[in-house]
Amino acid sequence: MSDRNNISEHDRLSDELESRRNNLNRFLDHGINPWGGRFESTHAIDNLHSAYGDSAKEALEEEKLEVSLAGRLVALRKHGKVRFGNILDSSGSIQLFLKINELQGKLAIEGNEINQWDLLDWLNLGDWIGVSGTLMKTKTGELTVRVSDWKILSKALRPLPEKYHGLQDKELRYRFRYLDLIANPDVRKVFVARTKVIKSVREVLDNRGYMEVETPALHQIAGGAAARPFTTHHNALDIDLHLRISLELHLKRLMIGGFERVYEIGRIFRNEGMDRDHNPEFTMLESYEAFGNLDTVMEMTEEISRKAVMAVRGETTTIFRDHEIDLGPAFAIKDYSDLLEEYSGVDIRGERDRDVLFKACSNRNLDVEDGASAGKLIDILFDELVEPNLVQPTFVINYPVEMSPLARMHPDRPGFVQRFELFIAGHEIANAFTELNDPIDQRKRFEAQAKMRAEGDDEAHPVDEDFINALEHGMPPAGGLGLGIDRLVMLATGAHSIRDVIFFPMMR
């Protein structure tokens, strides 16, 4: 007989798959549908723990609460004439107690008779089952369902990862997220928190009288941001289209059409690299408020950020990027030029000479392309030298116009625009403008960006004639906000990477 330890992992898996197929066939041979059907659950498992977790054993015996639950079988242990198991639903796990003399009812299906106790031998970990019984506590005080009836709802033909001890490899976890969710309960909590964050954001905006809308994901001109788009082709119209890189320009068209407060929480697609802060597709909130300005949006952004963290943590503090962050106090407000000069020594209040900026980057060994524009070089300096120092919540205001082709000019500072970005733990969370609604100025900005594009900056904004045409019909003064939902979830949960808060991140 060969040593079991010498059997390859492939052979072990083959044996496991064969065993599961054999059990499937046993159900089928007895006329039992192993893919189940409708099952009425009376409770979510976490609600049972909340309501009865502190109840005394004797009190539960007296109450005899009848429950029906459906979930994935994640443990099954045989002890003579009793078995203990665990099932997992979307909210949590609970123990099962099964006794031989309580599961002896005969099932007569197409002439075959078998009792429910013997049927347990055909179960495998990972199967979905429905159970009915009474709630009890064991001698050790564990909340348990004493099962009087059960049925199979779906047969799992493949085993759970590492027999439910956890899927540890990060790349495998991202690639096979469904296994990650089964094996790692903390991952499930992150995505429950994500839902809470989005719900909180919507509540703030809805309470302020905003209307949620949807705008196209396919654009003929990819605008509203400085980014490379993904390109596709529409066969029926025989035109190239781009996946949107921003929600901005269509939302502004809605403002021109008379909707004064609009927002969208939608998917954005940018053909860019991947790191812990970037995924090629991500979720953005963009909102626009007629007759608002930067101050209006700043106050709202602070409320959105604070309430999102509180929705997840129940308090205003969180641990993010090895820093304890407190969103309770009023956020700091700092000037872009002051910060850049403080940390890089570069003064951009006057003329911005591209050669000087390029040299400043080169002297600090910052990676720049030869054709990078002045705006791009300023952005690189700020990103590398300033942002890591912005730990507690900080609004950075008064951006150079080269970096903000869609923002209103600052009335008192030529060459700068009314814009802020919110940074927390060196991490950009939000970006906002007092919006440019002057179509003449907007055309000049677009043409300047087009020149940069012609000089090699393929992230510069193209001229969008249709948007200028819309703007010429009159857009009210407005405050606009762009906020990264994924990054807000990272802040609230303390996640290290954006891939930890996206169900199915991009993989090679």
Coordinates of C-alpha atoms in Angstrom, one line a residue, residues 65 77 104 113 126 142 199 204 214 381 419 447 496:
L65 CA -38.1 29.1 19.6
R77 CA -18.4 16.4 13.1
Q104 CA -35.3 8.9 11.7
E113 CA -36.8 4.9 1.4
G126 CA -19.5 23.6 1.1
E142 CA -22.9 28.1 22.5
K199 CA -25.6 54.4 2.0
V204 CA -26.0 63.1 3.2
E214 CA -27.3 58.2 -14.3
L381 CA 6.5 67.6 -7.3
R419 CA -10.2 74.2 -6.3
E447 CA -7.4 75.0 -26.6
H496 CA -4.2 48.8 2.8

